Coordinates of C-alpha atoms in Angstrom, one line a residue:
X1 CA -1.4 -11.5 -16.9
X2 CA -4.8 -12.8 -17.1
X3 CA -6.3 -9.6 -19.0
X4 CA -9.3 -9.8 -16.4
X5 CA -10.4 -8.7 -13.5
X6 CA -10.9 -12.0 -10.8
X7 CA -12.2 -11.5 -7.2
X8 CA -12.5 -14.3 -4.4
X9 CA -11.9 -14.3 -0.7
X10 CA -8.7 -15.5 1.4
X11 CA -8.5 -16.4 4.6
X12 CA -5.3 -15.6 6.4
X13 CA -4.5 -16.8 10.3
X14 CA -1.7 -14.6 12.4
X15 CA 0.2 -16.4 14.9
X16 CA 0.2 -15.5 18.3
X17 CA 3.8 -15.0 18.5
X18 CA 3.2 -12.2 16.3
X19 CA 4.7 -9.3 16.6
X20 CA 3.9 -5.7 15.1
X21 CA 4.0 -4.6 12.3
X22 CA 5.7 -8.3 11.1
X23 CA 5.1 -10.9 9.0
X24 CA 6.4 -14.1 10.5
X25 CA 7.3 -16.2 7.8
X26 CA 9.1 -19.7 7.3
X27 CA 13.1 -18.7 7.4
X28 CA 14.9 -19.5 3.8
X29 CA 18.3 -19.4 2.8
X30 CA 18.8 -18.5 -0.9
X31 CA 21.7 -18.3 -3.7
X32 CA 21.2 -16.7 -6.2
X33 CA 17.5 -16.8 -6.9
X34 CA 17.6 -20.9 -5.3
X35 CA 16.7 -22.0 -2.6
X36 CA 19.0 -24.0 -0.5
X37 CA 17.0 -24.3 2.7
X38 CA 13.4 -23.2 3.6
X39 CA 12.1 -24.0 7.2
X40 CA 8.7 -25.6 7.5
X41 CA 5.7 -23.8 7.9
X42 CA 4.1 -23.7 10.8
X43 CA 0.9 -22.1 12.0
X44 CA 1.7 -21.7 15.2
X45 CA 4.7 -19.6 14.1
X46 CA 3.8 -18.0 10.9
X47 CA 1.4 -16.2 9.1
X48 CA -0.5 -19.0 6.6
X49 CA -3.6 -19.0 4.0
X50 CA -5.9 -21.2 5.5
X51 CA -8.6 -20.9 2.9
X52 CA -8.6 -19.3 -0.5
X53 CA -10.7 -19.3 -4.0
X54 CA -12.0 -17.3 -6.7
X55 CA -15.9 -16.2 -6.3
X56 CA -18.5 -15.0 -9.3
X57 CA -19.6 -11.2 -8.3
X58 CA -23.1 -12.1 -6.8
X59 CA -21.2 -14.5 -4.0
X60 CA -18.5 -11.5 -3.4
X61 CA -20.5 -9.4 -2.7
X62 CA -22.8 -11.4 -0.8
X63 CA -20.0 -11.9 1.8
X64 CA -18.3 -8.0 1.6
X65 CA -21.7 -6.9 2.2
X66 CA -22.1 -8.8 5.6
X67 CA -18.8 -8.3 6.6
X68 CA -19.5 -4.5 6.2
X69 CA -22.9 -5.3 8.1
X70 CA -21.1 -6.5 11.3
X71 CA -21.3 -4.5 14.4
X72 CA -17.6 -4.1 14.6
X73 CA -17.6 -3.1 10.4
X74 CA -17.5 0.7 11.8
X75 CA -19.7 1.9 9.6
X76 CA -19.4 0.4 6.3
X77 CA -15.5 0.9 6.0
X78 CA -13.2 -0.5 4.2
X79 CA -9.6 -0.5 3.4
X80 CA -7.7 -1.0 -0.3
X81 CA -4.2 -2.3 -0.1
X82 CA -2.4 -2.0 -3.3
X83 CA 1.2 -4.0 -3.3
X84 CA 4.1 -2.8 -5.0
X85 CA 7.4 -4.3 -6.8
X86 CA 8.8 -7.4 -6.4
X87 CA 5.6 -8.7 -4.4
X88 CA 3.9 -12.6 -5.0
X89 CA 0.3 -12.6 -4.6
X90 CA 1.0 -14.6 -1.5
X91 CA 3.4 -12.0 0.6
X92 CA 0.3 -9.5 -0.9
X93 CA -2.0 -11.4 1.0
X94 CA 0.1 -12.1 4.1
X95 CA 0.7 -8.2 3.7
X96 CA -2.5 -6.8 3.5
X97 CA -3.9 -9.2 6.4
X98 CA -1.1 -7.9 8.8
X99 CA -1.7 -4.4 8.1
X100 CA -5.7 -5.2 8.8
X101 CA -5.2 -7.3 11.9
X102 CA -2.7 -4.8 13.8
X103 CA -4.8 -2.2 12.6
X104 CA -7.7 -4.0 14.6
X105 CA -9.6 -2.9 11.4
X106 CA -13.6 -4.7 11.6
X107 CA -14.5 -3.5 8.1
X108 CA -13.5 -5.1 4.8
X109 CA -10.1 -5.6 3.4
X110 CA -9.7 -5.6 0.1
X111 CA -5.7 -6.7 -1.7
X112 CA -5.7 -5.7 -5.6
X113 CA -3.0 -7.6 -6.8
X114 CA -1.6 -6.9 -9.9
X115 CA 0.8 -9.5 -11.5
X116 CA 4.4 -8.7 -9.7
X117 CA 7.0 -10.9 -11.0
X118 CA 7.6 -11.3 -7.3
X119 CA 11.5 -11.1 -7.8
X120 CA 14.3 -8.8 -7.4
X121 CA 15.1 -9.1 -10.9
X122 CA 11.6 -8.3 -11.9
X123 CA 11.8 -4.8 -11.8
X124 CA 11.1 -4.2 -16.1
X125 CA 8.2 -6.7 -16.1
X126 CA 6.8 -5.1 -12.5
X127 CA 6.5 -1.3 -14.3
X128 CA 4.9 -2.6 -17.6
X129 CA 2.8 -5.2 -15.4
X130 CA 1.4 -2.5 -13.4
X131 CA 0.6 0.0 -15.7
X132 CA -1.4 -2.5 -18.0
X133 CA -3.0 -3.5 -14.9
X134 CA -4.8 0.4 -14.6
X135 CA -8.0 -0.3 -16.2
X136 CA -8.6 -3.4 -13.7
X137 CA -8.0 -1.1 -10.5
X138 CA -10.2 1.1 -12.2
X139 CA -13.2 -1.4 -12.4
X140 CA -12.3 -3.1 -8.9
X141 CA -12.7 0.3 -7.0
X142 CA -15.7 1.8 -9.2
X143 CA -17.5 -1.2 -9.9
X144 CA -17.0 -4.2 -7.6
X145 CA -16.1 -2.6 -4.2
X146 CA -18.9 0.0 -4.8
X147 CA -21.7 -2.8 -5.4
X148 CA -20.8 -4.1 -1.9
X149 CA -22.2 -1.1 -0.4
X150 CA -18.7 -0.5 1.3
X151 CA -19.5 3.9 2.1
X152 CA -16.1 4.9 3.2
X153 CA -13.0 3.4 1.2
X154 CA -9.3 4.5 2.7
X155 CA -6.5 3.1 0.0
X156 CA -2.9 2.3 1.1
X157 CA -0.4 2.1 -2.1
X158 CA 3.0 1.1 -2.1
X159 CA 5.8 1.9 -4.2
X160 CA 5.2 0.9 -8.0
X161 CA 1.1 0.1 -7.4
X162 CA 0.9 3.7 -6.7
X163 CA 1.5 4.0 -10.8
X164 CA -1.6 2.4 -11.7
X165 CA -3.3 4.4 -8.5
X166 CA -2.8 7.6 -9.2
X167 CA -4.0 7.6 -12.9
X168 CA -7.0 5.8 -11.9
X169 CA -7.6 8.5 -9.2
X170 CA -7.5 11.4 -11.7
X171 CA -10.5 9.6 -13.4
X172 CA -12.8 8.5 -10.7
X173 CA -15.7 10.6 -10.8
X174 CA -16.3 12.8 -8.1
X175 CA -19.2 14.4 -6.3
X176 CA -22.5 13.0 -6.7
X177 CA -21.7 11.0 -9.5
X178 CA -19.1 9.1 -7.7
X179 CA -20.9 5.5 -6.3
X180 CA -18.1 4.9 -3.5
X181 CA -16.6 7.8 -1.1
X182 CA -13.0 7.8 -0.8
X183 CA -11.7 8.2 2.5
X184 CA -8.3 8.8 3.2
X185 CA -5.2 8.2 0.6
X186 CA -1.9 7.2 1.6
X187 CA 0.9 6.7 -0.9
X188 CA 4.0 5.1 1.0
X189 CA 7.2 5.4 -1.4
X190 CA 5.5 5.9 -4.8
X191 CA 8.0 4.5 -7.5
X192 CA 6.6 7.1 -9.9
X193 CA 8.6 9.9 -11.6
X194 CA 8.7 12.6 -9.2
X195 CA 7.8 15.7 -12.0
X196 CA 4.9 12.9 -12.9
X197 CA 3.7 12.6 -9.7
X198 CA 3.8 16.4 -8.7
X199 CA 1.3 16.9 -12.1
X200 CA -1.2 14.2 -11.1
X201 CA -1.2 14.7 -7.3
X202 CA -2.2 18.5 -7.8
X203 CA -5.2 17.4 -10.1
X204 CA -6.6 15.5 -6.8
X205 CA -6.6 18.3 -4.1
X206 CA -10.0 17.9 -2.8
X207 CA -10.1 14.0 -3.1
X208 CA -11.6 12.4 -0.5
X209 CA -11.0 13.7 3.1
X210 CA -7.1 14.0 2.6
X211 CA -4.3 12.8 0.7
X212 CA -0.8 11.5 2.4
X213 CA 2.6 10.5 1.3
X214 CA 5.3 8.9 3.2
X215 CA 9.0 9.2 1.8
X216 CA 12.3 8.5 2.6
X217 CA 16.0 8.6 1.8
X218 CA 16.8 5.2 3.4
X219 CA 14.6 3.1 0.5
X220 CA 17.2 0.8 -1.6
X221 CA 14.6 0.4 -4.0
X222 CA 14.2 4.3 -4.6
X223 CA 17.9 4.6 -5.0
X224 CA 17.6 1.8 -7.3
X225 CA 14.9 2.8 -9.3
X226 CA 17.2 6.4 -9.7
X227 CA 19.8 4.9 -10.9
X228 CA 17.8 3.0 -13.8
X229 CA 15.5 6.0 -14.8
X230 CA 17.9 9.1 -14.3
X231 CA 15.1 11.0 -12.9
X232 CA 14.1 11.3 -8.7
X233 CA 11.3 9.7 -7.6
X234 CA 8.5 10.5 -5.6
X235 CA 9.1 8.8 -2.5
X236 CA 12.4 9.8 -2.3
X237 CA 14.0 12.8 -0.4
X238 CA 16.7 14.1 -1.8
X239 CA 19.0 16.8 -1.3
X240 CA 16.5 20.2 -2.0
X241 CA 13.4 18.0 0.0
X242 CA 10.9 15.9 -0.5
X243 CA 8.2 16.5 -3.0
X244 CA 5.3 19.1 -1.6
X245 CA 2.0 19.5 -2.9
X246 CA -0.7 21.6 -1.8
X247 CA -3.3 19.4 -0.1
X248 CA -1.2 16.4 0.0
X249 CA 0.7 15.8 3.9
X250 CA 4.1 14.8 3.2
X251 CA 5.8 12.7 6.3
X252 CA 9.3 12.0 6.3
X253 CA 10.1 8.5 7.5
X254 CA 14.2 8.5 6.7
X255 CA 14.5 7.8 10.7
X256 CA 11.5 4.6 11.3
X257 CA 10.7 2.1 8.7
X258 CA 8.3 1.5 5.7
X259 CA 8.8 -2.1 5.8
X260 CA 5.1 -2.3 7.2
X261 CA 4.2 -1.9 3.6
X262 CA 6.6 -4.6 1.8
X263 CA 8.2 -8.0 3.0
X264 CA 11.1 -7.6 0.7
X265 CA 11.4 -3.8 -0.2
X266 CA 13.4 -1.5 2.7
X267 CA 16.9 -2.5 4.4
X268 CA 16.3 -1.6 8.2
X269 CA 14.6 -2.9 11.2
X270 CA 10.5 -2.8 11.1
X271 CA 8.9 -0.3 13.2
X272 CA 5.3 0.3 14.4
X273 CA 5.7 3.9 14.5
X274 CA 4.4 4.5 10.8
X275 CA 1.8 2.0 11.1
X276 CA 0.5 3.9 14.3
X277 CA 0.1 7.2 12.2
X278 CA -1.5 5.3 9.7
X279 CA -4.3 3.8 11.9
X280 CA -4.8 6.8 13.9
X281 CA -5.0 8.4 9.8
X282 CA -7.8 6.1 9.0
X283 CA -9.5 6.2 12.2
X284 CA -10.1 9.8 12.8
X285 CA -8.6 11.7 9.7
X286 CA -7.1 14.0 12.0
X287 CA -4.7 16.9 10.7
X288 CA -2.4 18.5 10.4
X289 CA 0.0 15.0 11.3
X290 CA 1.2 16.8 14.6
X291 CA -1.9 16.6 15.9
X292 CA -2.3 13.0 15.8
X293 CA 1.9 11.7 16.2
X294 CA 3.2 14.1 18.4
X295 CA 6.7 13.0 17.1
X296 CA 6.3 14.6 14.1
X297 CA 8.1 17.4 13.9
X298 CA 6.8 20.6 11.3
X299 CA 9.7 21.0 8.8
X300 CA 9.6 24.5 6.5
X301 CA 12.0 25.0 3.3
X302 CA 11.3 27.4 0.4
X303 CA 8.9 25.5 -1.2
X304 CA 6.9 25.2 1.7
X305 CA 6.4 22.6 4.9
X306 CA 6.1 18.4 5.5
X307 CA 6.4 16.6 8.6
X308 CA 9.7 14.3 9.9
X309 CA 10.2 11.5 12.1
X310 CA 12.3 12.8 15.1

């Protein structure tokens, strides 16, 4: 924890054996927490930084803003990827550049990494790290991606950095106070009390252009994170359903994968199916999520109606 905000620029090359939605990196075998083997890295075969550093303000924002004034830049877009448990600043980065590149996104992509412990074991440390990392999101979104002119802003939050999100969210000023327009949010397996979430996530009907969160009851991590706190959480669906809240689209992704959004989080085999709702999300905003993915199937229960992978 560096109790500071510090921006730069990475530069991340894809392989052209790549295959979506992965991220080809060097195989390892591991015992207990050691590594016993790790295969060599390899451009050609995996996803490598080829150029990082930190930047003062005036130069970030230099670059952001023509990357934003490209042609292919869409308008000024831009897309905020904020990592969750048990994720390096490195698997962030490889991360947020896959998600960009299959995406074929022009505009500007942004990683806030708050400081994971980047282990299994790290799950304590991860909660307190990312809640003291709030006020920091806070001043990344509202101060430093706003100064790079970037006009539309869609955030993508996985599992435990949806904690820090969704408080900062509730205190972003709206309306014509607000210097940056949020786009679309999605909230892939939030690690956040479920009753917690529920509270916060009503306060933000209106945010933006819409609000979506992606659950399922395959997650180890959710069942984990159950078992340690006693109490459901958001991305989970349990027996009753998942959680529902008016102007939020819930998706039900028990039957693909959310391992687009982690390198060490779910169980089962990758899928580009979520990551194609997700582009065509950020893309066109459509709704309801039948009328972009027609897969998705309309689910009702008594406390009202999501969406389900077939």
């Amino acid at each position: 924890r560096a109790r500071r905000l510090e921006i730069g620029q990475a530069i991340v090359s894809v392989p052209l054996v790549h295959k979506v939605p992965d991220v080809e990196r060097p195989w390892a075998f591991k015992v207990f927490g050691w590594t016993i083997y790790e295969e060599d890295e390899d451009p050609k075969k995996h996803f490598t930084i080829r150029e990082i550093g930190a930047l003062e303000p005036t130069e970030f924002t230099k670059r952001v803003k023509a990357r934003l004034d490209a042609p292919k830049s869409g308008g000024k877009r831009a897309i905020l990827f904020v990592h969750g448990y048990n994720t390096s600043f490195d698997a962030g980065l490889y991360r947020s550049a896959q998600i960009s590149y299959d995406l074929k996104f022009g505009g500007a992509t942004f990683m806030y990494s708050w400081p994971s412990g980047g282990g299994v074991m790290s799950y304590t440390y991860d909660r307190e790290s990312a809640e003291q990392a709030e006020i920091y999101l806070r001043t990344f979104i509202e101060t430093t991606i706003a100064d790079t002119g970037a006009q539309n802003l869609s955030i993508i939050a996985h599992s435990m950095g949806n904690q820090p999100l969704l408080r900062v969210l509730r205190e972003l000023p709206r309306g014509p106070r607000a210097r940056i327009h949020i786009d679309q949010v999605i909230m892939a397996a939030p690690d956040v009390d479920r009753d917690t979430f529920e509270n916060i996530a009503s306060q933000l009907k209106g945010l933006g252009r819409g609000m979506t969160l992606y659950v399922s009851s395959k997650d180890r991590a959710m069942e984990a994170s159950y078992r340690f706190w006693g109490y459901r959480r958001a991305g989970d669906v349990p027996d009753q359903g998942p959680v529902i809240v008016d102007g939020l689209d819930t998706i039900d992704v028990t039957n693909t994968s959310m391992e687009v959004f982690a390198l060490n989080h779910s169980g089962y085999a990758s899928s580009p199916a979520l990551l194609t709702d997700v582009g065509r999300l950020i893309e066109t905003g459509m709704r309801p999520p039948e009328a972009r993915l027609k897969e998705l199937k309309r689910v009702t229960i008594p406390k009202g109606t999501y969406w389900r992978y077939p």
